[in-house]
Amino acid sequence: MKAIVIPQYGGPEVLTVRDMPSPQPAAGEVIVRTQAVGINFADIMSAAGGYPGTPPPPLIAGREYCGELDGTKARVMGYAQWGAFAETVAGRRNYLWPVPAHWTSQEGAAFPVNYFTAYLAYWKAGLVSRAIEATRPRVLIHAAAGGVGTAAVQIGKLLDIETYGTSSSAEKLARVKELGLDHGINYRERDYEEAIREMTSGEGVDAVFEMLGGEHTLKSVKCLREFGSVIVYGAATGKPGTLDPRALYSKGTSVHGLWLSVLAGNKKVMEPAWARLSQWIAADQLRPIVGHVFPMVQATDAFQLLLDRQNFGKVVLTIP
Ligand SMILES: NC(=O)c1ccc[n+]([C@@H]2O[C@H](COP(=O)([O-])OP(=O)(O)OC[C@H]3O[C@@H](n4cnc5c(N)ncnc54)[C@H](OP(=O)(O)O)[C@@H]3O)[C@@H](O)[C@H]2O)c1
């Protein structure tokens, strides 16, 4: 079978399409014939050797895929840690979900990582249900025009949350506003901490979804109002977040971690998340945002797009 291989650690240019042996399913796994796969920022980190738990190269890249169960027409979308960018994947049964009949395979490949991560960020922030009389919570979403970001904007709208989102470009912010983002902040033009202070009359937000690391963890804490929380789930700057916990004292704020790699194996967390997400999907209120589609042979260009911050929503590769 053809697969996108990381032959040695490096930038997007190392990715190579090669013939590889087809996977043999272990206990609890099934074979999926893939049609489309979704690129995640974590794939860039895996190729560079910076994603925890990645096996040494050579290895097949990819953590998200959509295709048909072997020998059937049943379409599934799946999550893995690596090995997904191939014509055939041995997928764990409990990491597979049915593809809604009205979705394309490309949309299926854009679902698992972005939508579970975004939903679980709201869950960790305590915002998936609230008393009817409660005031409308505010959330700041970093990289609101990205894969997880667009999912968080859509889910925020369904949860009736006032969303604030950052991006590097006015054009991306205009597009994400069409998805329901309430307030856009172009961080190339404006310091987002200052913008949040001004836009909320000095009050701050109830939660920040933080995937940048470096100085942004502390800056995100400073955007919170009393008892708010920062949900840390990435470090796209490549730098670990810097935070002195004393910064949390005065407003009783908190910082939580979120890692789908681990949570995906937790049925008590994933089943209620899927139940809620699939209700919205069935009502056609939630649909993945596929911004870019490349054939598998252009994996390098597709990775580079994400790295250059040029993507909107999800970048998908088609598998012939
Ligand atoms: N913990 C988890 O379980 C989990 C799951 C999924 C994703 N993540 C993390 O969430 C983040 C987003 O992932 P994604 O796959 O959805 O990617 P993405 O948001 O589609 O793409 C990355 C975006 O981040 C923004 N960005 C800001 N600073 C950047 C920098 N220094 N380098 C590159 N991009 C930068 C860019 O948007 P602008 O130009 O608009 O700023 C870029 O388009 C990543 O950090 C990823 O590791 C974590």
Short mmCIF file of N, CA and C and ligand atoms in Angstrom, two decimals, residues 39-42 45 51 113-114 117 143-149 166-169 172 187 211-212 233-237 258-261 306-307 309-311 313-314, ligand 1:
data_model
loop_
_atom_site.label_atom_id
_atom_site.label_comp_id
_atom_site.label_asym_id
_atom_site.label_seq_id
_atom_site.Cartn_x
_atom_site.Cartn_y
_atom_site.Cartn_z
N ILE A 39 -4.84 16.71 8.35
CA ILE A 39 -3.53 17.09 8.89
C ILE A 39 -3.74 17.90 10.17
N ASN A 40 -2.96 17.57 11.16
CA ASN A 40 -2.98 18.29 12.44
C ASN A 40 -1.61 18.89 12.72
N PHE A 41 -1.61 19.94 13.52
CA PHE A 41 -0.34 20.57 13.90
C PHE A 41 0.58 19.52 14.55
N ALA A 42 -0.04 18.58 15.25
CA ALA A 42 0.75 17.52 15.91
C ALA A 42 1.53 16.68 14.90
N MET A 45 4.73 18.39 14.38
CA MET A 45 5.61 18.17 15.53
C MET A 45 6.15 16.73 15.51
N TYR A 51 7.02 15.38 19.08
CA TYR A 51 5.73 15.03 19.69
C TYR A 51 5.93 13.85 20.63
N VAL A 113 -10.20 14.98 15.60
CA VAL A 113 -9.27 15.74 16.46
C VAL A 113 -9.85 17.12 16.79
N ASN A 114 -10.28 17.83 15.77
CA ASN A 114 -10.71 19.22 16.01
C ASN A 114 -11.94 19.30 16.90
N THR A 117 -11.46 17.84 20.54
CA THR A 117 -10.59 18.73 21.33
C THR A 117 -11.35 20.01 21.71
N ALA A 143 -5.88 31.25 17.73
CA ALA A 143 -5.90 30.62 16.39
C ALA A 143 -7.33 30.22 16.02
N ALA A 144 -8.25 31.19 16.15
CA ALA A 144 -9.67 30.90 15.94
C ALA A 144 -9.98 30.46 14.51
N ALA A 145 -9.10 30.77 13.56
CA ALA A 145 -9.36 30.40 12.17
C ALA A 145 -8.75 29.05 11.80
N GLY A 146 -8.09 28.40 12.76
CA GLY A 146 -7.43 27.12 12.49
C GLY A 146 -8.39 25.95 12.61
N GLY A 147 -7.83 24.74 12.64
CA GLY A 147 -8.65 23.53 12.71
C GLY A 147 -9.45 23.46 14.01
N VAL A 148 -8.75 23.39 15.14
CA VAL A 148 -9.45 23.35 16.43
C VAL A 148 -10.21 24.66 16.64
N GLY A 149 -9.61 25.77 16.20
CA GLY A 149 -10.21 27.09 16.41
C GLY A 149 -11.58 27.22 15.76
N THR A 166 -8.42 35.13 18.19
CA THR A 166 -7.24 35.79 17.62
C THR A 166 -6.86 35.12 16.30
N SER A 167 -6.24 35.91 15.44
CA SER A 167 -5.66 35.40 14.20
C SER A 167 -4.64 36.40 13.70
N SER A 168 -3.80 35.94 12.76
CA SER A 168 -2.77 36.82 12.20
C SER A 168 -3.29 37.63 11.03
N SER A 169 -4.52 37.37 10.58
CA SER A 169 -4.96 38.09 9.38
C SER A 169 -6.41 38.52 9.43
N LYS A 172 -8.69 36.12 7.44
CA LYS A 172 -9.10 34.91 8.18
C LYS A 172 -10.17 35.27 9.22
N TYR A 187 -3.80 39.80 16.03
CA TYR A 187 -2.70 39.99 16.98
C TYR A 187 -1.47 40.63 16.35
N MET A 211 -3.09 27.46 22.97
CA MET A 211 -2.32 26.42 22.26
C MET A 211 -1.02 26.98 21.70
N LEU A 212 -0.51 28.05 22.34
CA LEU A 212 0.67 28.73 21.81
C LEU A 212 1.91 28.49 22.65
N TYR A 233 -3.58 23.47 25.70
CA TYR A 233 -3.62 22.21 24.93
C TYR A 233 -2.61 22.17 23.80
N GLY A 234 -1.66 23.10 23.78
CA GLY A 234 -0.65 23.06 22.73
C GLY A 234 0.44 24.08 22.97
N ALA A 235 1.45 24.03 22.10
CA ALA A 235 2.57 24.98 22.19
C ALA A 235 3.09 25.23 20.77
N ALA A 236 2.22 25.85 19.95
CA ALA A 236 2.58 26.06 18.54
C ALA A 236 3.82 26.93 18.37
N THR A 237 4.16 27.74 19.37
CA THR A 237 5.38 28.55 19.26
C THR A 237 6.63 27.68 19.42
N LEU A 258 -5.08 19.68 28.68
CA LEU A 258 -6.03 18.87 27.88
C LEU A 258 -5.23 18.14 26.82
N TRP A 259 -5.36 16.82 26.76
CA TRP A 259 -4.61 16.06 25.75
C TRP A 259 -5.49 14.95 25.21
N LEU A 260 -5.91 15.11 23.96
CA LEU A 260 -6.82 14.13 23.36
C LEU A 260 -6.17 12.75 23.26
N SER A 261 -4.86 12.71 23.06
CA SER A 261 -4.16 11.42 22.94
C SER A 261 -4.52 10.50 24.10
N LEU A 306 0.31 24.87 6.81
CA LEU A 306 -0.06 24.98 8.23
C LEU A 306 1.04 25.69 9.01
N LEU A 307 2.28 25.31 8.68
CA LEU A 307 3.43 25.88 9.37
C LEU A 307 3.56 27.38 9.06
N ARG A 309 1.16 29.39 8.65
CA ARG A 309 -0.04 30.05 9.16
C ARG A 309 -0.97 30.50 8.04
N GLN A 310 -0.96 29.79 6.92
CA GLN A 310 -1.79 30.19 5.78
C GLN A 310 -3.10 29.42 5.73
N ASN A 311 -3.29 28.47 6.65
CA ASN A 311 -4.50 27.65 6.55
C ASN A 311 -5.71 28.34 7.15
N GLY A 313 -9.30 26.73 8.72
CA GLY A 313 -9.95 25.45 9.02
C GLY A 313 -8.97 24.30 8.80
N LYS A 314 -9.51 23.20 8.30
CA LYS A 314 -8.72 21.96 8.21
C LYS A 314 -8.04 21.79 6.86
N1 LIG B 1 -3.87 18.75 23.31
C1 LIG B 1 -4.55 18.22 22.31
O1 LIG B 1 -5.17 17.18 22.48
C2 LIG B 1 -4.56 18.90 20.98
C3 LIG B 1 -5.42 18.44 19.98
C4 LIG B 1 -5.46 19.16 18.77
C5 LIG B 1 -4.62 20.24 18.56
N2 LIG B 1 -3.78 20.61 19.56
C6 LIG B 1 -2.91 21.80 19.41
O2 LIG B 1 -3.75 22.85 18.99
C7 LIG B 1 -3.03 23.74 18.16
C8 LIG B 1 -3.80 23.95 16.87
O3 LIG B 1 -3.75 22.75 16.13
P1 LIG B 1 -4.44 22.63 14.70
O4 LIG B 1 -4.05 21.31 14.17
O5 LIG B 1 -5.88 22.98 14.82
O6 LIG B 1 -3.67 23.74 13.87
P2 LIG B 1 -4.26 25.06 13.24
O7 LIG B 1 -4.83 25.89 14.32
O8 LIG B 1 -5.13 24.70 12.10
O9 LIG B 1 -2.95 25.75 12.64
C9 LIG B 1 -2.09 26.42 13.43
C10 LIG B 1 -2.49 27.90 13.50
O10 LIG B 1 -1.93 28.44 14.68
C11 LIG B 1 -1.67 29.81 14.49
N3 LIG B 1 -0.33 30.11 14.99
C12 LIG B 1 -0.05 31.01 15.94
N4 LIG B 1 1.24 31.00 16.23
C13 LIG B 1 1.81 30.09 15.44
C14 LIG B 1 3.15 29.64 15.27
N5 LIG B 1 4.16 30.13 15.99
N6 LIG B 1 3.40 28.69 14.33
C15 LIG B 1 2.38 28.17 13.59
N7 LIG B 1 1.10 28.54 13.76
C16 LIG B 1 0.81 29.50 14.66
C17 LIG B 1 -1.84 30.10 13.00
O11 LIG B 1 -3.08 30.77 12.87
P3 LIG B 1 -3.11 32.38 12.80
O12 LIG B 1 -2.28 32.75 11.63
O13 LIG B 1 -4.55 32.68 12.58
O14 LIG B 1 -2.57 32.86 14.11
C18 LIG B 1 -1.95 28.73 12.36
O15 LIG B 1 -2.78 28.72 11.23
C19 LIG B 1 -1.64 23.15 18.01
O16 LIG B 1 -0.80 23.74 18.97
C20 LIG B 1 -1.85 21.69 18.33
O17 LIG B 1 -0.71 21.05 18.77
C21 LIG B 1 -3.74 19.95 20.75
#
